[in-house]
Short mmCIF file of C-alpha atoms in Angstrom, two decimals:
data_model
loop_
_atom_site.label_atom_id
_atom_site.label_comp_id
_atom_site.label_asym_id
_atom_site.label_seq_id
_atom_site.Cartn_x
_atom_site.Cartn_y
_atom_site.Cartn_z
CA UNK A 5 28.99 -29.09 12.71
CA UNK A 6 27.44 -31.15 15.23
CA UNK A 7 29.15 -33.25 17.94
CA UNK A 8 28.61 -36.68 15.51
CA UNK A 9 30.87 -35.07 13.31
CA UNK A 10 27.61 -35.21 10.74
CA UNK A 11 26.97 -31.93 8.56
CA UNK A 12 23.89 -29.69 10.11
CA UNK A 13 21.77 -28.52 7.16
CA UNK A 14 18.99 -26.62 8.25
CA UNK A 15 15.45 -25.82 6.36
CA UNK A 16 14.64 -22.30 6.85
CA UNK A 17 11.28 -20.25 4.74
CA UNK A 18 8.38 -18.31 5.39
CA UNK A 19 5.02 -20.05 6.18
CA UNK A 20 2.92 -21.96 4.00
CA UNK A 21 5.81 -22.23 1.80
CA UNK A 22 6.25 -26.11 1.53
CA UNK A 23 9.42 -26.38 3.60
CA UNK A 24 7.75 -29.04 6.17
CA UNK A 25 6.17 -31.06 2.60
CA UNK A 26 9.62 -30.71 0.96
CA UNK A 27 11.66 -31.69 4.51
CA UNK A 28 9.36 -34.90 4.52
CA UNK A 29 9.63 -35.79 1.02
CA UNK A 30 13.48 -36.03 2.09
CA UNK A 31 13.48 -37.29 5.75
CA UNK A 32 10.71 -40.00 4.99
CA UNK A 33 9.29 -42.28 7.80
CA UNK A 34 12.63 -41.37 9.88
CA UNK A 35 11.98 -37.64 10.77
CA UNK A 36 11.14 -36.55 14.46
CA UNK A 37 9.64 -34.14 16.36
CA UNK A 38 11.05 -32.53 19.79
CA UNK A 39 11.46 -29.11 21.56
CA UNK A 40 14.29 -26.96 21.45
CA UNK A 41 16.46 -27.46 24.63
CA UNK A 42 14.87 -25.32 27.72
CA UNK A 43 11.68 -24.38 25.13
CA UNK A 44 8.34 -25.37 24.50
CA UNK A 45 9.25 -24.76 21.00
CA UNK A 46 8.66 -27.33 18.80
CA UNK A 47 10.95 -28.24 15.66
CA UNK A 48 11.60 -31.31 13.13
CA UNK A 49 14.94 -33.33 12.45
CA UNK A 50 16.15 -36.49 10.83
CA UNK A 51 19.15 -38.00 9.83
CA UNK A 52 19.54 -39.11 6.04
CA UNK A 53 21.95 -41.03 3.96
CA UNK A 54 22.70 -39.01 0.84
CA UNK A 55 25.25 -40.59 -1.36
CA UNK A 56 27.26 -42.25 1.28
CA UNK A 57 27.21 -39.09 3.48
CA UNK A 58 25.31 -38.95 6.88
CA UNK A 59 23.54 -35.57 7.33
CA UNK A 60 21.51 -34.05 9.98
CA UNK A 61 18.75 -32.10 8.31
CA UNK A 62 16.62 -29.37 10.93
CA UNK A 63 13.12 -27.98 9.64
CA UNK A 64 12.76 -24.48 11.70
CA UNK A 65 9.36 -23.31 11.82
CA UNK A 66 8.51 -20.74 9.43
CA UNK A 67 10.19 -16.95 9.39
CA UNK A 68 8.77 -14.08 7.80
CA UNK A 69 12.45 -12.37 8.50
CA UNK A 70 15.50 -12.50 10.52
CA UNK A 71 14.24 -9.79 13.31
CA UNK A 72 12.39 -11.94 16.05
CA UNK A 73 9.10 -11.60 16.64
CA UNK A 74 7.24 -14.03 18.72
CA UNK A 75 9.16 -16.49 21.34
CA UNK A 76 8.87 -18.93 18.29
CA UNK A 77 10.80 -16.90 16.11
CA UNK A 78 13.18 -15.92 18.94
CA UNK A 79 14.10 -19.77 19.94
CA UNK A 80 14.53 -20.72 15.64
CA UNK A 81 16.74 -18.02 15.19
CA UNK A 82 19.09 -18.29 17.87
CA UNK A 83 19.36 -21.77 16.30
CA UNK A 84 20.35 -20.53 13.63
CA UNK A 85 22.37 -17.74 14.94
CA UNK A 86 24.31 -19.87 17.11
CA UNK A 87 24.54 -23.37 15.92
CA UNK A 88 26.47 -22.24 13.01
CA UNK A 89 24.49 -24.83 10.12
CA UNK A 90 27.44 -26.05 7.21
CA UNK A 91 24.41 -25.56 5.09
CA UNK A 92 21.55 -23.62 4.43
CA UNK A 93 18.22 -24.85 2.36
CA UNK A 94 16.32 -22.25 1.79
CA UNK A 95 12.57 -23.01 0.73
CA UNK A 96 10.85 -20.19 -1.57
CA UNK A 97 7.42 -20.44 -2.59
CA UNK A 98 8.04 -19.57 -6.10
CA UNK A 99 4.31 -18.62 -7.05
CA UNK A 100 4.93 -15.77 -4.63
CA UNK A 101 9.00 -14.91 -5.21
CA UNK A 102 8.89 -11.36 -5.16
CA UNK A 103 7.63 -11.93 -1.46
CA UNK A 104 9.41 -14.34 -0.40
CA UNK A 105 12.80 -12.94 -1.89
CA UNK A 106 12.89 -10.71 0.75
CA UNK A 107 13.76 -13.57 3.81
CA UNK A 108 16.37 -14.53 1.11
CA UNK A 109 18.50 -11.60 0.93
CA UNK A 110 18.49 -11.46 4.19
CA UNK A 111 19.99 -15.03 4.54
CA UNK A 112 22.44 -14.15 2.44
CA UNK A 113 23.49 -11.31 4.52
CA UNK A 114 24.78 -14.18 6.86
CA UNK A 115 27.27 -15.52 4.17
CA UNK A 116 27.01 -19.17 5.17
CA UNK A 117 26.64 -21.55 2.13
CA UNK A 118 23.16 -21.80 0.90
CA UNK A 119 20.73 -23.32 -1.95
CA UNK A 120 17.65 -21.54 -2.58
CA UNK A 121 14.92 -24.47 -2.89
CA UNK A 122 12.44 -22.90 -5.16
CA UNK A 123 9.35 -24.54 -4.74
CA UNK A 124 5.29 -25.06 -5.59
CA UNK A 125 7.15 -24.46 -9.17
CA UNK A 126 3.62 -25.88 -10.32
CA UNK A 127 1.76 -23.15 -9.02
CA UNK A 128 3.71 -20.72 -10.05
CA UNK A 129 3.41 -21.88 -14.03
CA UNK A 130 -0.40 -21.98 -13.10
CA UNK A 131 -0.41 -18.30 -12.07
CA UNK A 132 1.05 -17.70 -15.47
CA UNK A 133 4.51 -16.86 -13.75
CA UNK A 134 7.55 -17.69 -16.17
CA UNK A 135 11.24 -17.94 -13.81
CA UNK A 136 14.77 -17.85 -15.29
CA UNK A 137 16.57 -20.25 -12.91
CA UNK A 138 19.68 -19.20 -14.72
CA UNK A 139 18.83 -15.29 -14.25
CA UNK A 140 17.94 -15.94 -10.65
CA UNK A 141 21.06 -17.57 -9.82
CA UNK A 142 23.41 -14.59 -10.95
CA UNK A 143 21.33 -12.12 -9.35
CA UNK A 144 21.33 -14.11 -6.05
CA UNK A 145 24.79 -15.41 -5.95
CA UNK A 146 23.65 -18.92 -4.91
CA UNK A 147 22.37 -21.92 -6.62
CA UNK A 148 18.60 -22.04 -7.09
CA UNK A 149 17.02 -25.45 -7.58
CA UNK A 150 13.42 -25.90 -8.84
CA UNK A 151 11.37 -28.18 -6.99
CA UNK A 152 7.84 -29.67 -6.35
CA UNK A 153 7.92 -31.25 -2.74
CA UNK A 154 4.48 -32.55 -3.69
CA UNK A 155 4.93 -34.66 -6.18
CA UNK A 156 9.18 -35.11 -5.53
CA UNK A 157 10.10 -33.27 -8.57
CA UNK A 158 13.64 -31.41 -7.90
CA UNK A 159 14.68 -33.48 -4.61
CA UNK A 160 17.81 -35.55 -6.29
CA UNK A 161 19.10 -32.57 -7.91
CA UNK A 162 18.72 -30.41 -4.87
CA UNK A 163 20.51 -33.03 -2.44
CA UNK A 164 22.98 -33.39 -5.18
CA UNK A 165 24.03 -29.82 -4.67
CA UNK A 166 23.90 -30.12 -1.43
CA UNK A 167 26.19 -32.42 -0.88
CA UNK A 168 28.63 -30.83 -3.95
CA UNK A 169 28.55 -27.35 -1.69
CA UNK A 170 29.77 -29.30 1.44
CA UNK A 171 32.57 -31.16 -0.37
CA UNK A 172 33.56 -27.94 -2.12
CA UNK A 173 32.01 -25.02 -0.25
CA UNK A 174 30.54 -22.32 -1.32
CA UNK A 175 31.55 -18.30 -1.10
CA UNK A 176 27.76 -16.07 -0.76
CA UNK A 177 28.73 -12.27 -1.19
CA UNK A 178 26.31 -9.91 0.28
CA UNK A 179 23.76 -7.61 -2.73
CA UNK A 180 24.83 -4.19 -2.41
CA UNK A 181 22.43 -1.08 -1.55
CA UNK A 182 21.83 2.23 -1.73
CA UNK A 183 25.14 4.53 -1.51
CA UNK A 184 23.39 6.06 2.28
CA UNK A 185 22.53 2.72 3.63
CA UNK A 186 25.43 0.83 2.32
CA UNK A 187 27.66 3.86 3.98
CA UNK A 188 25.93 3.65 7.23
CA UNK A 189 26.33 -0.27 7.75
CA UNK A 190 29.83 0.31 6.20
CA UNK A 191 30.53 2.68 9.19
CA UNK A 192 28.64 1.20 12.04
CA UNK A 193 30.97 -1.85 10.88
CA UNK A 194 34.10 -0.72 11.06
CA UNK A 195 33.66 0.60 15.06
CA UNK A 196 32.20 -2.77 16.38
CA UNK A 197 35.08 -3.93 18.91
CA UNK A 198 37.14 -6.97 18.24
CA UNK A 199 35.20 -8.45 20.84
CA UNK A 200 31.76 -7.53 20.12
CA UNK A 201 29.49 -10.76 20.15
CA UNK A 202 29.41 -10.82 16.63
CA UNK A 203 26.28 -12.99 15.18
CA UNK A 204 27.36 -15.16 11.38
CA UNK A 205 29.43 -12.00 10.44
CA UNK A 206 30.40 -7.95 10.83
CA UNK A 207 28.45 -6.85 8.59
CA UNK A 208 25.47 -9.00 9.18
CA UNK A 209 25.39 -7.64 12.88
CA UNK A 210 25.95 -4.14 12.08
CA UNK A 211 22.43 -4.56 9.49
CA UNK A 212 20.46 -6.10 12.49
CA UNK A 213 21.38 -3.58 15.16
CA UNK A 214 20.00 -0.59 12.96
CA UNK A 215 17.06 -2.60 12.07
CA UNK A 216 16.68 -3.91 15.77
CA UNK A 217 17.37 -0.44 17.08
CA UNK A 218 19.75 0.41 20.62
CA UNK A 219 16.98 -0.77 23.11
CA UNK A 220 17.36 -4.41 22.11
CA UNK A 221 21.20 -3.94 23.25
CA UNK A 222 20.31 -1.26 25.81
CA UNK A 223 22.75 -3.28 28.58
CA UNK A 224 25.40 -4.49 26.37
CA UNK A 225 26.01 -0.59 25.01
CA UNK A 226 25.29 1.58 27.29
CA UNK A 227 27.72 -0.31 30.06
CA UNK A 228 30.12 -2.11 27.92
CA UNK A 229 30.21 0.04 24.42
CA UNK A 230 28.96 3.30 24.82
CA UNK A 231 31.16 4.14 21.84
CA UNK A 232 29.18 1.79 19.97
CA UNK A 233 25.91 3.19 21.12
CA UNK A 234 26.78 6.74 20.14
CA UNK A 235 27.96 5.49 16.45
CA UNK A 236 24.92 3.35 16.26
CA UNK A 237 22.14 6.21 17.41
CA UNK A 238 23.98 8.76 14.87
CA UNK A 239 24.02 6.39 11.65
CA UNK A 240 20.08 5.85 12.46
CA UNK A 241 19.47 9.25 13.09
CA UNK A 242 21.01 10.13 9.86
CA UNK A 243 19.08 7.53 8.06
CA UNK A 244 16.11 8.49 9.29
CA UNK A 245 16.96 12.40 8.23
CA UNK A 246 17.14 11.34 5.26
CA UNK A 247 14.47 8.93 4.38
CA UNK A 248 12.19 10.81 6.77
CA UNK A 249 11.50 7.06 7.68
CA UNK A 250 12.34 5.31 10.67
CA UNK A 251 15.72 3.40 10.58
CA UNK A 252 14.33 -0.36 10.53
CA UNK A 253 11.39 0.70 7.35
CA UNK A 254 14.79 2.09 5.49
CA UNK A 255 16.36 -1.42 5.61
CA UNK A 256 13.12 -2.90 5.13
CA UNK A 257 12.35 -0.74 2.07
CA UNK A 258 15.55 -1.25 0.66
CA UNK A 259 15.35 -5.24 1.08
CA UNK A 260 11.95 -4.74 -0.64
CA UNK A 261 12.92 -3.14 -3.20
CA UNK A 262 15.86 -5.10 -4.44
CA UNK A 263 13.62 -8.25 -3.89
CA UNK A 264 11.62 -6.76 -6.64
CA UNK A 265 13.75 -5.51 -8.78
CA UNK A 266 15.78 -9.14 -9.01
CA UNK A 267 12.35 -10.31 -9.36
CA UNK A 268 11.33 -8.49 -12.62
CA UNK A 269 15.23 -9.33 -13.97
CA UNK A 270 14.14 -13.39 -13.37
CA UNK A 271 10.39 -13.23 -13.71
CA UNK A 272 8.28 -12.82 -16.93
CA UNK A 273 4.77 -12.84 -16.17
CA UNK A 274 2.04 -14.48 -19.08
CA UNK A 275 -1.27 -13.48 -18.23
CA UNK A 276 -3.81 -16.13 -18.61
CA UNK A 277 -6.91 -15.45 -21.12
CA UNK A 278 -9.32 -16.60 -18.13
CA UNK A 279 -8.88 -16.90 -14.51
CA UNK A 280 -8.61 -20.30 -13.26
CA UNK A 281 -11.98 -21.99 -11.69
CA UNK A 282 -10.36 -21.84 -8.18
CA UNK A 283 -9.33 -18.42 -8.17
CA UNK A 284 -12.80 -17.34 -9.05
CA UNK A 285 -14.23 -19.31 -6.14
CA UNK A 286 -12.11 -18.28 -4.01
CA UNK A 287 -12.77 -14.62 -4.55
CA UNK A 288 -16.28 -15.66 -3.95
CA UNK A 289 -16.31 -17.59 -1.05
CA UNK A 290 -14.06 -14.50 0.40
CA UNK A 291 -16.42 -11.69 -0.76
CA UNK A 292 -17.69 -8.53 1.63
CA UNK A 293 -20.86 -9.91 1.50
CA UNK A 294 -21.55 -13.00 -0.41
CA UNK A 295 -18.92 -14.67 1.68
CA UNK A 296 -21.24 -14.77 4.81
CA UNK A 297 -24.29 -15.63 3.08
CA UNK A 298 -22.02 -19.04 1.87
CA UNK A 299 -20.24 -19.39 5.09
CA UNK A 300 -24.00 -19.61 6.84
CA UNK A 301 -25.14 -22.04 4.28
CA UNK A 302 -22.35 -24.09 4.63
CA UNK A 303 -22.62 -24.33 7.82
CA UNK A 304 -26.35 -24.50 7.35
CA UNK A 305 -25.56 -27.73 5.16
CA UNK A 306 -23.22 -28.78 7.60
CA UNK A 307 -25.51 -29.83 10.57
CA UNK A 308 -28.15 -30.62 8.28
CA UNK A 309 -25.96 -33.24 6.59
CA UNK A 310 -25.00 -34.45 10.56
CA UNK A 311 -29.04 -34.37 11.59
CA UNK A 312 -29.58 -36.11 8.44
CA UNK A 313 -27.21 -39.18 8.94
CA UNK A 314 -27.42 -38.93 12.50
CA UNK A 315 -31.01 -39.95 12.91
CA UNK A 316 -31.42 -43.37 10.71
CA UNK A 317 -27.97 -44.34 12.58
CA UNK A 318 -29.41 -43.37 16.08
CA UNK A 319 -32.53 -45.71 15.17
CA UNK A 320 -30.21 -48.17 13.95
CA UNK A 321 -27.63 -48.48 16.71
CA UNK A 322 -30.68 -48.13 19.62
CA UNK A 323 -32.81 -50.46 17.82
CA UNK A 324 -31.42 -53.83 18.59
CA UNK A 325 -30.82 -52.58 22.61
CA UNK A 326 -34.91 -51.93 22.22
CA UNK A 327 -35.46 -55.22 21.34
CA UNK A 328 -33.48 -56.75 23.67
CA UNK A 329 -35.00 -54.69 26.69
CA UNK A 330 -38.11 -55.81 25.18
CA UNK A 331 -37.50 -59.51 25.20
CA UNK A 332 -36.24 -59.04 28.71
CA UNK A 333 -39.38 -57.61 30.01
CA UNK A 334 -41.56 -60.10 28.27
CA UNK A 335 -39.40 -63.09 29.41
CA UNK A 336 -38.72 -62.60 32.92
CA UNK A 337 -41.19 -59.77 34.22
CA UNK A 338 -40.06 -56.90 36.91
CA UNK A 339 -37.59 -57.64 39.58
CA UNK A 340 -34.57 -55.84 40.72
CA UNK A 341 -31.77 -58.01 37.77
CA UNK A 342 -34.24 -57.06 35.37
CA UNK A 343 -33.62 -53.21 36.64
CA UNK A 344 -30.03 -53.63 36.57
CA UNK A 345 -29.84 -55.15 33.27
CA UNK A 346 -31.88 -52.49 31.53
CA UNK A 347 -30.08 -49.58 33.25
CA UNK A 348 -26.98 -50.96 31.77
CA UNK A 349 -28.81 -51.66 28.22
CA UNK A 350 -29.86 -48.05 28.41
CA UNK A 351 -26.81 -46.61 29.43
CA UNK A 352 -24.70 -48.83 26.69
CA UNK A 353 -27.42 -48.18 23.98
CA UNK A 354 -27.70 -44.20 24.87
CA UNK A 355 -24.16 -43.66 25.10
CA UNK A 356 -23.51 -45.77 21.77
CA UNK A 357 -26.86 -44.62 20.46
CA UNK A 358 -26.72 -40.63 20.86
CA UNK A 359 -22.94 -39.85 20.63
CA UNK A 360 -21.97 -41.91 17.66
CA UNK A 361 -24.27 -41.41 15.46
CA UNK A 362 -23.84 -37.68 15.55
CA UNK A 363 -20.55 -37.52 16.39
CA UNK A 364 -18.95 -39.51 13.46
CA UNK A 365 -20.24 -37.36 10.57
CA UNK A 366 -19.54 -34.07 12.52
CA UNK A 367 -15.63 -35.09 12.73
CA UNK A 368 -15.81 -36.60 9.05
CA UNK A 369 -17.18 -32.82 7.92
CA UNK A 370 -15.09 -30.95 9.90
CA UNK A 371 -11.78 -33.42 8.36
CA UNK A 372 -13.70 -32.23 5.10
CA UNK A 373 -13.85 -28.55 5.48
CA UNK A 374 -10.00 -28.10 7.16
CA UNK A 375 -8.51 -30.51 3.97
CA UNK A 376 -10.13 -28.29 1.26
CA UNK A 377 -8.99 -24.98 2.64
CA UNK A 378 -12.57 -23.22 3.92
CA UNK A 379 -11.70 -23.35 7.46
CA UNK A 380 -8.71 -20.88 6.32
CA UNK A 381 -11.22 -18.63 4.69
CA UNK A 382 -13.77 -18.55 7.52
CA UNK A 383 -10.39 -17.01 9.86
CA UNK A 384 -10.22 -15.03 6.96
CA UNK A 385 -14.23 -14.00 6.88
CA UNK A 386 -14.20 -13.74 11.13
CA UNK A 387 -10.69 -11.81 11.43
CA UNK A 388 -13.13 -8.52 11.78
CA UNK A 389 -15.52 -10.04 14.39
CA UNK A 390 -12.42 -11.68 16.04
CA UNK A 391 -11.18 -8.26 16.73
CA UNK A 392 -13.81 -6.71 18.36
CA UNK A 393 -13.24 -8.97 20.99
CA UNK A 394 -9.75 -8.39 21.39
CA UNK A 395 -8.95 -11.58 19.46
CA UNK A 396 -6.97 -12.25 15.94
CA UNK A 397 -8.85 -14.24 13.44
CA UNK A 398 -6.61 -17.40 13.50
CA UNK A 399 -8.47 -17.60 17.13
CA UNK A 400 -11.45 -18.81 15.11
CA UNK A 401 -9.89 -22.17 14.28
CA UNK A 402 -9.43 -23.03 18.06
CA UNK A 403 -13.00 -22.13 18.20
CA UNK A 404 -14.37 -24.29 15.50
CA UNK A 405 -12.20 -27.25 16.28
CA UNK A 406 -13.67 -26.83 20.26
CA UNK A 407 -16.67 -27.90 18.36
CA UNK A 408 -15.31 -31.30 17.78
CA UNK A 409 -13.55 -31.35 21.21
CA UNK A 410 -12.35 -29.02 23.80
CA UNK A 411 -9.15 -30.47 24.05
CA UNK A 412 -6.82 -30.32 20.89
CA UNK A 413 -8.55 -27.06 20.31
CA UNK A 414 -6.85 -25.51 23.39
CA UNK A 415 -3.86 -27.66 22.30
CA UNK A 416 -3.89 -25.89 19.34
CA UNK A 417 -4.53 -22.07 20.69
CA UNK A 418 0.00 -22.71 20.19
CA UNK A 419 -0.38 -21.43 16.42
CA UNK A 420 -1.17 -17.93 17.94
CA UNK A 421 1.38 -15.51 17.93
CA UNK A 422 -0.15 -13.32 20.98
CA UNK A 423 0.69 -15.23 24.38
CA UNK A 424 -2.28 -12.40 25.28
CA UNK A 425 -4.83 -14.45 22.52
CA UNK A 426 -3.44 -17.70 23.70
CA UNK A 427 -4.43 -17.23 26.95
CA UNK A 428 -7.97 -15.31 26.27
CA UNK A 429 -8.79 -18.32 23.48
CA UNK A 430 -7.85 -20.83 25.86
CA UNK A 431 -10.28 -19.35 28.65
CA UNK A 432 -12.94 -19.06 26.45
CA UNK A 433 -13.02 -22.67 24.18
CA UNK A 434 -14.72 -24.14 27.48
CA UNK A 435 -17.88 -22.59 26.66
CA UNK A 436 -18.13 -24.11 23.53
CA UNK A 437 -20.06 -27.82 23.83
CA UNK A 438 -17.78 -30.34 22.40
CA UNK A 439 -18.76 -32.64 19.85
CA UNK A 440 -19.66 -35.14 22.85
CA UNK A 441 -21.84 -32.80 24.47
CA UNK A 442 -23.33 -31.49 21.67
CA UNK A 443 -24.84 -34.86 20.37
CA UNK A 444 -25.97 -35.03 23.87
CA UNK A 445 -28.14 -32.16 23.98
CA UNK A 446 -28.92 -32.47 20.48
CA UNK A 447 -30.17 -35.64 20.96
CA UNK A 448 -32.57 -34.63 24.18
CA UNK A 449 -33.93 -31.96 22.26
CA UNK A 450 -34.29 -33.65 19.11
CA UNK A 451 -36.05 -36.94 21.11
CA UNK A 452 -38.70 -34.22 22.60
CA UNK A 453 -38.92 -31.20 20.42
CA UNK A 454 -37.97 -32.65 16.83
CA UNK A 455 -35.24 -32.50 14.47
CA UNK A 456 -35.61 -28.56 13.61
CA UNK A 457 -35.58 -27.78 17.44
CA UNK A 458 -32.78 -28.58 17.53
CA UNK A 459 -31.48 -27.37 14.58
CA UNK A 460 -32.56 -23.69 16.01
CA UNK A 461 -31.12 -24.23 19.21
CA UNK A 462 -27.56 -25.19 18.14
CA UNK A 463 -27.50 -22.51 15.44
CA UNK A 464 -28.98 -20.29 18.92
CA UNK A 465 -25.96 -21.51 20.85
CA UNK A 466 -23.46 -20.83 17.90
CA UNK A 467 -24.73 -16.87 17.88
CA UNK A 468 -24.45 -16.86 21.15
CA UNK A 469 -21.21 -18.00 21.91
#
């Protein structure tokens, strides 16, 4: 509970799962956007009227799982950790439960009241996938509401229960495991001192500290709770005896596995007689081979379409200066006015004439290409490439948007997860010409050499960089 006094329910899911679309659907117009205190870390929050009832609502950027990655991950979950939330939305993207079941059991290894929001229940009917709410709910423990953040489907019935679990709470009982693993946490539970710094609950702590491993607490145990240390290193030792698996892919495995198996209790699966028109494309415009034949000639297309509107608008927007500079020269001769007047006609008219014309198609295709989900697949296409430089393919969309302008593109080198690739990407989105330099020197060349000139040199430049 916050300092208002207002109930703290926080949005919590795995990327690309709708959280952010179904957090908007709810927050509207009124939702902000700020750093976590001390971070660069950015996060969402709004303050909504549900029934009568004031409640702070938090969207956390997206979590694979509970064991901190990148500072990102760190900063969300020792929101989490530490705020204490009364309530707990968590956002599954249904058409791929089995997968993102696995965040959920670990959420409700915290035992703080929860409602699974399972969403993109649209998809998941398209992919032929057929979900017993009911089913899911006793295997989970919690209340599972469908939704469709998209189109609003499921949001009065999910804030309905969320204000019914903070009235009445709600007890979440941990899923049980295998006898070994379930012994081990049992044990490494029962020695934690009284005054351990205990994160949601016992056992909850004891779980991350064999999947974290001793060296995350190397300070805390070796000077404070050697005891601890000693217990800890022998239930992970005899974990990994067994398994012949390292301690954290035992927990993992065993999360993984009861993920699926709840999902095949819940899930009936009705294959479609024909794959869907977008699947098909998409496994073409992803192929080992055919994928970079399309990706050239869409990017082939691409400054063809911007030579191609570019030019009539360049002789339209630099016409009217022409005739003016014209009528100047005819009306009032040579003289040093005259000069100044048509230096500033030629600046005005080049800088209007050259840069617009080019420049508004290129950001109206590039708008184009991001909004229907190929920019995604050319990361995907690149991620080899991207690599042999050192780099991870989601460095290519830096890239490509450095071709629009320099700028947001190093603004955006934050999605990486590597400060390494941030810093690399960052260094190297300079060399790319921006959008307003590219027009430039497309322009010149095109002026002197002609419209496929220039065409060869950019494509020259793009190979190059």
């Amino acid at each position: 509970m916050t300092n208002n006094n207002y109930p703290d329910i926080i949005f919590i899911g795995q990327p690309n799962c709708g959280k952010s679309t179904l957090f908007n659907a709810i927050a509207g117009l009124k939702a902000e956007t700020s750093n976590f205190p001390g971070t660069t870390v950015k996060h969402t929050h709004s303050r909504v009227n549900v029934q009568g009832y004031i409640l702070n609502i938090i969207d956390l950027p997206g979590l694979y799982s509970l064991v901190p990655g990148d500072e990102a991950e760190k900063v969300a979950l020792s929101h989490l950790f530490y705020e204490k939330p009364d309530l707990i939305i968590n956002v599954v993207d249904a058409s791929s439960l089995a997968r993102n079941l696995e965040l959920t059991l670990e959420l409700i290894e915290m035992g703080l009241p929860m409602i699974v929001a399972l969403n993109m229940m649209d998809l998941a009917e398209k992919k032929g996938l057929r979900i017993d709410i009911q089913r899911l709910e006793k295997e989970l423990g919690v209340p599972v509401i469908p939704t469709v953040a998209t189109h609003g489907r499921g949001l009065k019935e999910l804030l309905e229960k969320a204000i019914f679990i903070l009235k009445n709470g709600l007890l979440v009982k941990p899923l049980g495991w295998s006898k070994d693993v379930e012994n081990g946490v049992y044990r490494l539970e029962k020695i934690l001192p009284s005054n351990f710094p205990v994160v949601a609950n016992r056992r909850f702590t004891a779980i991350k500290m064999i999947e974290m491993g001793s060296h995350y607490f190397q300070q805390l145990l070796s000077e404070i709770y050697l005891p601890l240390k000693q217990g800890l290193d022998e239930v992970k030792n005899q974990l990994e005896s067994s398994h012949d698996a390292p301690a954290y892919e035992v927990v993992a495995a065993e999360r993984h596995h009861l993920a699926m198996k709840i999902f095949e209790k819940s899930t009936r699966i009705v294959r479609p007689t024909k794959r869907p028109f977008l699947h098909r494309l998409d496994d073409l415009l992803m192929h080992p081979y055919l994928g970079y034949l399309i990706l050239g000639l869409v990017f082939l297309g691409f400054f063809f379409i911007v030579f191609s509107i570019g030019s009539p608008l360049e002789e339209l927007v630099l016409g009217p200066f022409e005739q003016l500079r014209s009528f100047l020269f005819t009306n009032f001769g040579q003289g040093i006015a005259v000069s100044i007047i048509d230096g500033l006609l030629q600046g005005i008219g080049g800088g209007l004439g050259i840069v617009l014309p080019y420049f508004i198609p290129l950001l109206f295709l590039m708008g184009l290409l991001e909004d229907v989900g190929y920019l995604a697949r050319v990361g995907f296409l690149m991620d080899v490439f991207m690599h042999r430089i050192g780099l991870h393919g989601k460095s290519i969309s830096p890239f490509i948007l450095a071709f629009g302008c320099n700028v947001p593109a190093i603004v955006s080198t934050r999605i990486l997860e590597s400060r390494r690739d941030k810093i690399i990407t960052t260094l190297l989105i300079p060399f790319i010409p921006c959008s307003a330099r590219t027009t430039i020197i497309l322009a010149l060349v095109a002026f002197y050499l002609g419209p496929w000139w220039a065409l060869g040199f950019y494509l020259f430049h793009l190979l190059l960089v």
